[in-house]
């Protein structure tokens, strides 16, 4: 299911399809390209990659061994002012190796072309437009800003990435948020290295491979595997609603080392398992050693645990203490920076430092707790077992056989309620003895938004007066707290009035906004709703939910590129009680309805009944499945359209 959702396809590189060679060399910009006003195959495109070429090859040095060389050439056309940002290019490169030299990146041949008075004018990049900066102790970034870029420009640049890391080649992306007219990628790999190749996304390029005889310093007459990938007219991967991370679905070629097989030497298997990766990480001083630090908090822990008798109370007290005391510096990762002891003293730290001290304190309170490695949503879904695919760490505690996931970096999380960007399929729990297991990060219990309305129609039939109680649980409560933490009531109420069918809020109160984060947020509203129904021929025509509920179909695209992703299981419930105005009676009411997908992935129920002088309406939407593949889009679109039609059917009241 996972591979189907993210659109990953595996290929054995053994085909020998002929690919027509074309000339996309740098410096061959034409007047026709500069005159072009819009990309012919997508006139909405703000820019287009006219060509991207890549080449990966190996060189050998007797001191350092083999080095991988990755050369990339781009030609990009700017069509609209929104596309000017493509003049800024950045390449991240790794500098955190233990036994290898840092990767190196160098830009070259960076030129802007413009058409002036019918002639092509070139503007070359000078040194002032090129920079290198440190991101963290593992990553640097090289950036350039091409000069004199305007609407209509064509820009070109080349960069080379050199790395002694042969275990994982850089991903070659060939799909972006703008169209790609043409790409080609060639790899030249000595037969000593056998790579597993994975093609990610929905575009299948043409591929070919062949053996070639090579003479180099390392060995005479060894063979090299030359592979080629190419495609044309690749559409832009555009933003869509209900997507976890767009990068999970864009076209990309990935290569992971499986075997190293040098002459007269044993074959070395580099195929990693998740278990092996996790065990290696735990042994690092900046990881496992930090989990044994505990003396620095012993006095505070004694105070925290006063009055906490059972394990659940101890867990909640420790979690609340760490969450309140510590301030996250917004740095992700699973290694400490300054160390848990110093972070504790300074009351600020990165993800690892905060959650490691949480683990140590829980263990000191005789609660089993272990780190869980995570790749956040924005980091993507891990495919190859590799230590670099993780960028976050949380805590898994266990009490009475029940697992509880924790993250103390966020001021509004609670036990088993994690930050939304952590809900990315599975994490990897690791223990000090090297054992490991996969942990689901997706919540099993539905979060709820429950709306309870009691309304009356005023005697003049001009408005509704009523009360609205909104109860938000779990992730809906987290969303509310996070989104509105810094907002004033005035700005929030203005948003509510626009969201809820134009109601006029007379009184507002919120309970448990920041107090008990494990319990629901409750909002109470007194409101007035003007002209909530139509009066035709003396009859009142009103919608069952009075304009609350779905105003429009959230799935309104004609076609869908990517799978549909809901962040968590969710329930949206409305319970409405409306008094029948004096002198009126019910002429007709819509029949109660219940529709569902075949697997009950989504269920919708609408019940309308009369109880003496009141109408009771209940609307329940249950989203029980968080992921739907692209092929299910039309089904979802039709489902929600049916819901909207149900909610737009009219209750008719006539004079008694």
XYZ file of C-alpha atoms in Angstrom:
656
model
C 0.000 0.000 0.000
C 2.802 2.409 0.950
C 4.697 1.966 -2.294
C 1.469 2.269 -4.243
C 0.588 5.500 -2.484
C 3.912 7.245 -3.049
C 4.118 6.014 -6.604
C 7.431 4.243 -6.364
C 8.354 1.759 -9.053
C 11.356 -0.554 -9.051
C 13.212 -1.356 -12.224
C 16.012 -3.778 -13.049
C 18.288 -1.852 -15.363
C 18.674 -4.345 -18.142
C 16.894 -2.846 -21.134
C 18.653 -1.667 -24.232
C 16.152 0.832 -25.633
C 17.613 3.179 -28.216
C 17.371 6.833 -27.175
C 17.740 9.476 -29.811
C 20.643 11.767 -28.927
C 19.834 15.451 -29.048
C 21.947 18.545 -28.709
C 21.200 20.383 -25.478
C 24.650 21.821 -24.889
C 25.108 24.954 -22.801
C 25.676 28.123 -24.781
C 23.293 27.150 -27.585
C 20.495 29.564 -26.657
C 18.474 30.701 -29.681
C 16.552 33.861 -30.518
C 13.423 31.724 -30.794
C 13.806 30.570 -27.170
C 14.217 34.141 -25.969
C 11.202 35.345 -27.999
C 8.917 32.623 -26.647
C 6.208 34.187 -24.447
C 4.712 31.017 -22.916
C 5.610 27.386 -22.541
C 3.709 25.727 -25.422
C 2.528 22.662 -23.493
C 1.516 24.545 -20.321
C 0.787 28.231 -20.788
C 0.273 28.653 -17.037
C 3.931 27.796 -16.360
C 5.896 30.600 -14.689
C 9.126 29.042 -15.962
C 10.301 25.829 -17.581
C 13.432 23.730 -17.492
C 14.303 23.576 -21.171
C 16.908 20.925 -20.461
C 18.590 19.215 -17.539
C 21.580 16.980 -18.124
C 23.379 14.922 -15.535
C 26.401 12.652 -15.551
C 27.788 10.493 -12.737
C 31.246 8.958 -13.127
C 34.025 7.620 -10.906
C 37.678 8.640 -10.586
C 40.415 6.902 -8.615
C 43.167 8.175 -6.328
C 45.699 5.867 -4.709
C 45.364 7.672 -1.381
C 41.596 8.100 -1.039
C 40.342 5.453 -3.468
C 37.310 6.058 -5.650
C 35.510 9.404 -5.798
C 32.097 9.963 -7.335
C 31.682 12.956 -9.632
C 28.230 14.335 -10.395
C 27.946 16.974 -13.091
C 24.653 18.795 -13.747
C 23.738 21.283 -16.472
C 20.524 23.335 -16.495
C 18.873 25.618 -19.011
C 15.787 27.435 -17.689
C 13.381 29.861 -19.392
C 11.580 32.522 -17.307
C 8.031 33.224 -18.565
C 6.438 35.238 -15.743
C 7.613 37.446 -12.885
C 6.692 34.684 -10.419
C 9.412 32.614 -12.102
C 12.205 35.071 -11.286
C 12.984 33.099 -8.125
C 14.592 30.453 -10.346
C 17.529 32.846 -10.665
C 18.418 31.744 -7.114
C 19.947 28.272 -7.034
C 21.157 26.314 -4.001
C 22.822 22.926 -3.566
C 23.182 21.251 -0.172
C 26.184 18.982 0.360
C 27.298 16.718 3.193
C 30.236 17.562 5.456
C 29.532 15.290 8.417
C 31.539 12.199 7.507
C 33.730 10.482 10.066
C 36.303 8.846 7.793
C 35.763 10.639 4.487
C 36.588 14.103 3.247
C 33.781 16.622 2.959
C 31.764 16.723 -0.236
C 32.619 19.628 -2.551
C 30.363 21.709 -4.805
C 31.463 24.133 -7.515
C 29.253 26.198 -9.831
C 30.411 27.203 -13.310
C 29.149 28.487 -16.659
C 26.403 30.520 -14.987
C 25.041 32.898 -17.627
C 21.874 34.930 -18.213
C 20.696 35.492 -21.788
C 18.393 38.342 -22.808
C 17.151 39.621 -26.140
C 17.954 43.309 -26.601
C 17.281 45.129 -29.888
C 17.046 41.810 -31.670
C 20.430 40.592 -30.433
C 21.327 38.003 -27.762
C 23.086 39.609 -24.779
C 25.008 37.445 -22.291
C 25.574 38.390 -18.641
C 27.983 36.141 -16.762
C 27.887 35.487 -13.038
C 30.719 37.079 -11.102
C 32.056 36.013 -7.722
C 29.719 38.363 -5.838
C 26.732 36.203 -6.745
C 28.146 32.974 -5.299
C 28.124 31.930 -1.619
C 28.748 28.953 0.644
C 27.133 28.728 4.078
C 26.957 26.231 6.929
C 23.516 24.758 7.714
C 24.617 22.567 10.628
C 27.550 20.334 11.490
C 26.493 17.851 8.819
C 25.433 20.052 5.915
C 26.661 23.074 3.983
C 24.891 24.866 1.153
C 26.302 26.503 -1.977
C 24.176 29.228 -3.583
C 24.280 31.425 -6.654
C 22.080 34.268 -7.881
C 22.218 34.728 -11.627
C 22.496 38.378 -12.750
C 20.180 40.508 -14.895
C 17.331 37.995 -14.866
C 13.964 39.287 -16.111
C 10.818 37.924 -17.689
C 11.893 36.397 -20.991
C 15.431 35.525 -19.861
C 17.045 32.150 -20.379
C 19.491 31.164 -17.635
C 22.125 28.453 -17.725
C 24.428 27.044 -15.096
C 26.505 24.016 -14.317
C 27.635 22.561 -11.040
C 29.808 19.645 -9.998
C 29.441 17.676 -6.782
C 32.417 15.540 -5.742
C 32.065 12.958 -2.985
C 34.072 10.091 -1.561
C 30.780 8.540 -0.424
C 30.097 5.736 -2.892
C 27.366 4.074 -0.813
C 24.577 6.414 -1.930
C 24.605 8.501 -5.090
C 22.732 11.834 -4.987
C 19.135 11.604 -6.171
C 18.647 12.808 -9.723
C 15.349 14.709 -9.813
C 13.687 15.132 -13.190
C 10.315 16.541 -12.171
C 9.705 19.909 -10.555
C 6.930 22.411 -9.863
C 7.616 23.737 -13.370
C 7.594 21.655 -16.584
C 10.732 19.949 -17.882
C 11.105 19.955 -21.640
C 13.930 17.389 -21.741
C 16.254 15.576 -19.391
C 19.007 13.023 -19.663
C 21.017 11.331 -16.970
C 24.019 9.104 -17.585
C 25.853 6.961 -15.067
C 29.257 5.350 -15.667
C 29.844 2.871 -12.857
C 32.851 0.544 -12.510
C 31.849 -3.097 -12.342
C 33.266 -3.253 -8.808
C 30.150 -1.455 -7.559
C 26.674 -2.896 -7.934
C 23.856 -0.435 -7.209
C 20.159 -0.950 -6.647
C 18.298 1.587 -8.770
C 14.906 2.923 -7.811
C 12.689 5.115 -9.955
C 10.352 7.276 -7.883
C 7.228 8.985 -9.166
C 4.787 8.476 -12.015
C 7.020 9.154 -15.037
C 8.875 6.242 -16.593
C 11.846 7.459 -18.654
C 13.430 5.535 -21.482
C 16.406 3.567 -20.259
C 19.407 1.785 -21.744
C 22.556 0.155 -20.367
C 25.694 -1.437 -21.747
C 29.121 -2.663 -20.692
C 32.231 -0.796 -21.810
C 35.955 -1.563 -21.460
C 37.823 1.073 -19.423
C 41.499 1.717 -18.712
C 42.304 3.626 -15.510
C 44.980 3.777 -12.847
C 43.256 1.236 -10.595
C 43.054 -1.640 -13.050
C 43.486 -2.376 -16.711
C 40.664 -3.534 -18.895
C 37.950 -3.584 -16.295
C 34.403 -3.155 -17.409
C 32.121 -0.222 -16.707
C 28.335 -0.207 -16.700
C 27.038 2.765 -18.662
C 23.361 3.553 -18.161
C 21.209 6.258 -19.691
C 17.817 7.707 -18.733
C 15.934 10.235 -20.798
C 12.444 11.692 -21.246
C 10.648 14.650 -22.782
C 7.641 16.805 -21.940
C 7.480 16.088 -18.223
C 4.547 17.984 -16.699
C 4.903 20.208 -13.654
C 4.089 18.552 -10.348
C 1.677 21.151 -9.041
C 0.479 21.725 -5.515
C -2.796 20.001 -4.664
C -4.943 19.928 -1.551
C -4.622 16.979 0.834
C -1.015 16.052 0.018
C 1.525 15.061 2.666
C 4.777 15.980 0.875
C 4.828 16.732 -2.821
C 8.447 15.556 -3.035
C 7.293 11.986 -2.320
C 5.719 11.882 -5.768
C 8.050 13.775 -8.077
C 10.120 11.914 -10.637
C 13.549 10.968 -9.325
C 16.279 8.364 -9.882
C 17.952 6.941 -6.774
C 20.945 4.614 -6.479
C 21.983 2.692 -3.353
C 25.107 0.523 -3.173
C 24.375 -3.209 -2.778
C 27.713 -4.955 -3.403
C 31.382 -4.098 -3.641
C 33.305 -6.761 -5.578
C 36.974 -6.020 -6.208
C 39.288 -8.571 -7.892
C 40.949 -11.046 -5.530
C 38.989 -9.674 -2.579
C 35.904 -10.953 -0.731
C 32.590 -9.543 -1.891
C 31.278 -6.925 0.542
C 27.505 -6.731 0.910
C 26.356 -3.167 1.582
C 22.668 -3.963 1.609
C 21.606 -2.403 4.886
C 18.689 -3.362 7.042
C 16.735 -0.926 9.165
C 17.913 -2.927 12.169
C 21.543 -2.413 11.208
C 21.075 1.300 10.614
C 19.361 1.791 13.971
C 21.992 -0.167 15.888
C 24.801 1.868 14.305
C 23.135 5.145 15.258
C 22.649 4.041 18.873
C 26.372 3.384 19.284
C 27.288 6.971 18.419
C 28.533 9.113 21.326
C 26.105 11.901 20.376
C 23.234 9.434 20.683
C 23.452 6.436 23.012
C 25.988 7.918 25.422
C 23.771 10.958 25.987
C 20.905 8.705 27.092
C 22.932 7.572 30.095
C 23.322 11.105 31.491
C 21.122 11.513 34.557
C 22.904 13.091 37.538
C 22.127 16.653 36.454
C 18.363 16.365 36.987
C 18.110 14.082 40.045
C 17.127 16.830 42.518
C 14.484 18.278 40.185
C 13.097 14.831 39.412
C 12.539 14.134 43.085
C 10.362 17.255 43.329
C 8.515 16.464 40.102
C 7.507 13.010 41.306
C 6.128 14.090 44.668
C 2.582 12.783 44.965
C 2.807 10.767 41.727
C 2.009 7.220 42.805
C 1.385 5.171 39.672
C 3.428 5.001 36.416
C 0.911 7.009 34.366
C 1.030 9.861 36.883
C 4.835 9.764 36.882
C 4.938 9.826 33.086
C 2.522 12.760 32.850
C 4.390 14.722 35.535
C 7.788 14.196 33.884
C 6.485 14.992 30.409
C 4.825 18.201 31.602
C 7.999 19.244 33.442
C 10.284 18.789 30.428
C 7.759 20.355 28.048
C 7.367 23.411 30.300
C 11.031 23.822 31.232
C 12.627 23.347 27.828
C 12.488 25.565 24.762
C 13.118 24.030 21.366
C 15.628 25.959 19.227
C 13.891 24.662 16.051
C 16.873 22.434 15.175
C 15.896 18.946 14.030
C 18.008 15.812 13.892
C 18.665 12.828 16.122
C 22.095 13.766 17.458
C 22.718 16.195 20.298
C 24.590 19.431 19.660
C 25.761 20.834 22.996
C 24.628 17.788 25.005
C 21.639 17.115 27.246
C 23.288 18.389 30.434
C 24.157 21.796 29.000
C 20.794 22.031 27.248
C 19.071 21.308 30.556
C 21.026 24.052 32.304
C 20.330 26.586 29.527
C 16.685 25.461 29.192
C 16.981 25.313 25.424
C 18.055 22.595 23.021
C 17.475 20.707 19.808
C 15.021 17.854 19.300
C 17.449 15.160 20.442
C 18.555 17.017 23.574
C 15.004 17.663 24.768
C 13.632 14.196 24.058
C 16.780 12.424 25.311
C 16.457 14.124 28.704
C 12.797 13.046 28.703
C 13.912 9.438 28.114
C 16.531 9.615 30.878
C 14.054 11.048 33.397
C 11.420 8.428 32.547
C 13.964 5.639 32.963
C 15.019 7.100 36.306
C 11.353 6.882 37.322
C 11.327 3.154 36.401
C 9.375 3.689 33.187
C 10.689 1.936 30.085
C 11.469 4.562 27.446
C 13.385 4.410 24.170
C 14.147 6.713 21.237
C 12.202 6.427 17.987
C 13.901 7.657 14.817
C 11.564 9.561 12.512
C 11.577 11.119 9.072
C 9.184 14.062 9.255
C 6.622 14.702 6.538
C 8.660 17.503 4.974
C 11.709 15.201 4.940
C 9.918 12.528 2.925
C 9.198 8.826 3.282
C 12.300 6.644 3.804
C 12.769 4.053 1.070
C 16.353 2.784 1.387
C 17.589 1.758 4.857
C 20.062 4.535 5.547
C 21.010 6.635 8.567
C 20.651 9.873 6.578
C 16.929 9.368 5.896
C 15.959 10.242 9.488
C 15.819 13.838 10.691
C 13.964 13.663 14.021
C 13.667 11.616 17.202
C 10.735 11.120 19.582
C 10.120 8.951 22.644
C 8.278 5.655 23.061
C 7.362 4.842 26.661
C 5.735 1.602 27.743
C 3.434 1.129 30.732
C 1.595 -2.132 31.353
C 2.254 -3.306 27.813
C 0.809 -0.122 26.332
C 3.029 2.051 24.139
C 2.832 5.834 24.527
C 4.534 8.179 22.036
C 5.885 11.495 23.295
C 7.503 14.658 21.942
C 8.305 17.387 24.494
C 9.588 19.967 21.969
C 6.108 21.332 21.244
C 4.297 23.343 23.926
C 0.877 21.956 22.957
C 1.448 18.228 22.499
C 0.419 15.611 25.055
C 1.076 11.878 25.486
C 0.210 10.103 22.217
C -0.461 13.443 20.489
C 2.586 14.291 18.356
C 3.304 17.321 16.172
C 1.498 16.917 12.854
C 4.691 16.813 10.797
C 5.798 13.723 12.744
C 2.808 11.654 11.563
C 4.751 10.177 8.650
C 3.928 6.469 8.350
C 6.427 4.649 10.592
C 9.339 5.358 12.911
C 12.144 3.077 14.056
C 12.363 2.301 17.810
C 15.853 1.342 18.971
C 17.140 -0.053 22.239
C 20.568 -0.109 23.802
C 20.981 -3.841 23.136
C 20.722 -3.244 19.386
C 17.189 -4.567 19.016
C 14.762 -2.481 16.998
C 11.238 -2.501 15.709
C 8.985 -0.484 13.449
C 6.509 1.819 15.185
C 3.399 3.217 13.529
C 3.213 6.991 13.902
C -0.359 7.249 12.646
C -2.958 7.648 15.401
C -5.428 4.784 15.704
C -8.148 6.851 17.422
C -10.192 9.418 15.518
C -9.933 13.060 16.484
C -13.243 14.899 16.674
C -14.792 18.244 15.885
C -18.271 18.236 17.435
C -20.706 21.122 16.927
C -23.855 21.332 19.064
C -26.359 24.012 18.050
C -29.597 25.090 19.717
C -31.469 27.698 17.678
C -34.814 29.439 17.489
C -36.342 31.397 14.644
C -37.299 34.897 15.782
C -41.015 35.797 15.577
C -40.384 38.225 12.687
C -38.830 35.346 10.698
C -35.787 37.522 9.933
C -33.059 35.759 11.857
C -31.935 32.857 13.982
C -30.744 33.220 17.547
C -28.837 30.417 19.133
C -25.928 28.878 20.960
C -23.058 26.900 19.495
C -20.778 24.600 21.455
C -17.647 23.332 19.683
C -15.679 20.476 21.193
C -12.274 19.641 19.703
C -10.353 16.540 20.741
C -6.851 15.183 20.170
C -5.323 16.465 16.915
C -8.135 18.925 16.288
C -7.436 20.368 19.734
C -3.698 20.472 18.962
C -4.428 22.291 15.689
C -6.567 24.843 17.502
C -4.020 25.475 20.235
C -1.084 25.746 17.850
C -2.868 27.967 15.332
C -4.432 30.333 17.848
C -1.737 30.511 20.506
C -0.653 33.997 19.476
C -3.979 35.243 18.095
C -6.308 37.672 19.828
C -9.954 36.762 20.271
C -10.967 39.521 17.848
C -8.980 38.113 14.915
C -10.149 34.582 15.657
C -13.810 35.577 15.939
C -13.644 37.417 12.636
C -12.415 34.208 11.044
C -15.220 32.233 12.722
C -17.899 34.651 11.493
C -16.675 34.257 7.925
C -16.359 30.494 8.241
C -19.760 29.811 9.792
C -22.215 31.083 7.221
C -21.775 34.728 8.205
C -22.944 34.434 11.810
C -22.728 37.442 14.112
C -21.076 36.441 17.379
C -22.553 38.120 20.453
C -20.616 36.283 23.140
C -17.612 33.965 23.058
C -15.829 31.848 25.644
C -13.155 29.178 25.323
C -12.312 26.558 27.924
C -9.105 24.555 28.298
C -7.140 26.402 25.650
C -3.861 25.841 27.493
C -4.671 24.091 30.792
C -5.096 20.321 30.330
C -3.573 19.547 26.930
C -4.778 15.942 27.002
C -8.431 17.043 27.205
C -10.736 18.695 24.704
C -10.885 22.378 23.862
C -14.451 23.662 24.301
C -15.755 26.850 22.694
C -19.134 28.362 23.622
C -20.754 30.943 21.367
C -23.956 32.955 21.441
C -24.776 34.103 17.940
C -27.300 35.600 15.557
C -27.700 34.480 11.956
C -29.456 36.855 9.583
C -31.604 35.582 6.683
C -30.804 31.905 7.255
C -33.629 30.673 5.012
C -35.896 31.642 2.131
C -39.582 32.534 2.448
C -41.545 31.808 -0.715
C -45.333 31.847 -0.893
C -45.571 31.979 2.879
C -43.450 28.836 3.262
C -40.022 28.656 4.926
C -37.314 26.786 3.039
C -34.226 26.024 5.127
C -31.143 23.812 4.817
C -30.823 21.102 7.490
C -27.525 22.538 8.826
C -28.493 26.181 8.200
C -25.363 26.806 6.147
C -22.985 25.098 8.542
C -21.209 22.001 7.207
C -19.599 21.837 3.765
C -20.028 24.972 1.686
C -18.277 23.480 -1.334
C -16.693 20.255 -2.442
C -13.076 20.107 -1.180
C -12.286 17.959 -4.211
C -13.021 20.223 -7.149
C -10.206 19.432 -9.598
C -11.113 17.809 -12.864
C -8.029 15.589 -12.717
C -5.760 14.577 -9.869
C -2.015 13.907 -10.035
C -1.213 12.764 -6.516
C -2.741 10.507 -3.870
C -5.057 12.018 -1.263
C -3.714 12.320 2.263
C -5.652 13.190 5.411
C -3.413 13.970 8.373
C -5.272 11.722 10.809
C -8.526 9.864 11.319
C -11.185 12.476 11.849
C -14.853 12.920 12.724
C -16.931 16.000 11.954
C -20.257 15.922 13.792
C -23.142 18.398 13.883
C -26.060 18.087 16.271
C -28.687 20.774 15.669
C -31.938 21.431 17.494
C -34.216 24.021 15.879
C -37.522 25.161 17.353
C -40.407 25.270 14.894
C -41.729 28.852 14.901
C -45.187 29.409 16.338
C -47.923 29.187 13.711
C -45.884 26.882 11.471
C -45.768 23.165 10.884
C -43.458 20.834 8.973
C -44.603 20.178 5.427
C -41.637 18.057 4.359
C -38.189 17.010 5.521
C -35.393 15.248 3.635
C -35.169 11.547 4.311
C -32.352 10.333 6.524
C -29.319 9.116 4.569
C -26.211 7.032 5.070
C -23.502 6.536 2.476
C -20.075 4.965 2.759
C -17.143 3.773 0.722
C -16.863 0.020 0.267
C -14.237 -0.385 2.998
C -15.924 2.175 5.276
C -12.924 4.397 4.678
C -15.358 7.316 4.836
C -18.901 7.165 6.206
C -21.509 9.913 6.181
C -24.838 9.902 7.995
C -27.603 12.519 8.027
C -30.622 12.015 10.283
C -33.562 14.439 10.463
C -36.487 13.861 12.817
C -39.257 15.884 14.438
C -39.662 15.878 18.204
C -42.831 17.759 19.124
C -42.128 21.417 18.328
C -38.472 20.919 17.435
C -36.482 19.533 14.518
C -33.441 17.439 15.425
C -30.705 17.121 12.790
C -27.571 15.025 13.144
C -24.782 15.032 10.577
C -21.768 12.741 11.041
C -18.725 12.478 8.779
C -16.200 9.776 9.674
C -12.841 9.694 7.888
C -11.509 6.299 8.920
C -8.733 5.979 6.333
C -6.010 8.561 5.933
C -4.655 7.654 2.484
C -6.377 7.213 -0.863
C -4.604 6.491 -4.132
C -5.049 8.726 -7.165
C -7.392 6.231 -8.817
C -9.850 6.762 -5.958
C -10.065 10.519 -6.516
C -13.207 10.452 -8.663
C -14.907 8.261 -6.076
C -14.010 10.731 -3.296
C -15.126 13.668 -5.397
C -18.506 12.042 -6.042
C -18.870 11.063 -2.375
C -18.387 14.622 -1.112
C -20.621 15.999 -3.849
C -23.390 13.717 -2.603
C -22.824 14.980 0.942
C -23.143 18.587 -0.202
C -26.343 17.799 -2.077
C -27.778 16.143 1.039
C -26.891 19.199 3.114
C -28.492 21.500 0.542
C -31.852 19.709 0.457
C -34.587 21.820 2.017
C -36.776 21.450 5.061
C -40.120 23.080 4.221
C -42.265 24.690 6.911
C -45.816 25.809 6.141
C -48.301 27.865 8.071
C -50.367 25.720 10.399
